[in-house]
């Protein structure tokens, strides 16, 4: 059974889903400037180009953002093509480079919890959890799945994880679930210190109420 997205108004925009609006709340709480669906593009190799409208553009971070509620909603091939510079999304502000990787696309899923952890055996404090998110990066003809985490200092990115494919274009479908995958879930990190800004932003986005024109 599919769940219909709920169009939601926030900050002068009519978002296609409540999840997109929650991420806009998150960006605002983090002080990250965003643009919602600024422009659509045709992406993919010649003869197979398809229209793609990214959900957000983050100008300072030079990042396109795709928001999806589940892995099943992803068009993996479309996003893979979007991550390849010479026939994917453009770089309006110039490439975002980390360790020779062009950071091309940030994929965000449901707003995850950022909580204090307690050892189930001893009941003692065991650190803090925080969501991690998928980024697609490009280096020397290859597309990689990296990791991004939000912090008070911005977005911390580890660019090289599993190899997804290359600009042939070729997608390593056999490696899905082992070398790459779970783009929406992203996973999480555990640290000894709490990032107050990020934790507060996740809480605000998860609890935001939009009924009757309320402002979170």
CSV table of C-alpha atoms in Angstrom, one decimal, residues 114-120 122-130 189-195 199:
chain,number,residue,atom,x,y,z
A,114,UNK,CA,19.4,12.2,17.8
A,115,UNK,CA,19.4,10.8,21.3
A,116,UNK,CA,21.4,10.1,24.4
A,117,UNK,CA,22.3,6.4,24.6
A,118,UNK,CA,22.0,4.2,27.7
A,119,UNK,CA,23.7,0.8,28.1
A,120,UNK,CA,20.9,-1.7,28.4
A,122,UNK,CA,24.4,-1.3,33.2
A,123,UNK,CA,22.0,1.6,32.7
A,124,UNK,CA,25.0,3.9,32.3
A,125,UNK,CA,25.3,6.7,29.8
A,126,UNK,CA,26.8,5.2,26.6
A,127,UNK,CA,27.2,8.3,24.3
A,128,UNK,CA,25.0,10.1,21.8
A,129,UNK,CA,23.6,8.9,18.5
A,130,UNK,CA,23.1,11.0,15.4
A,189,UNK,CA,27.1,7.6,14.3
A,190,UNK,CA,27.8,7.3,18.0
A,191,UNK,CA,30.0,9.9,19.7
A,192,UNK,CA,31.0,10.8,23.2
A,193,UNK,CA,29.9,14.4,22.7
A,194,UNK,CA,26.6,15.8,21.9
A,195,UNK,CA,26.4,18.3,19.0
A,199,UNK,CA,20.4,17.6,18.0
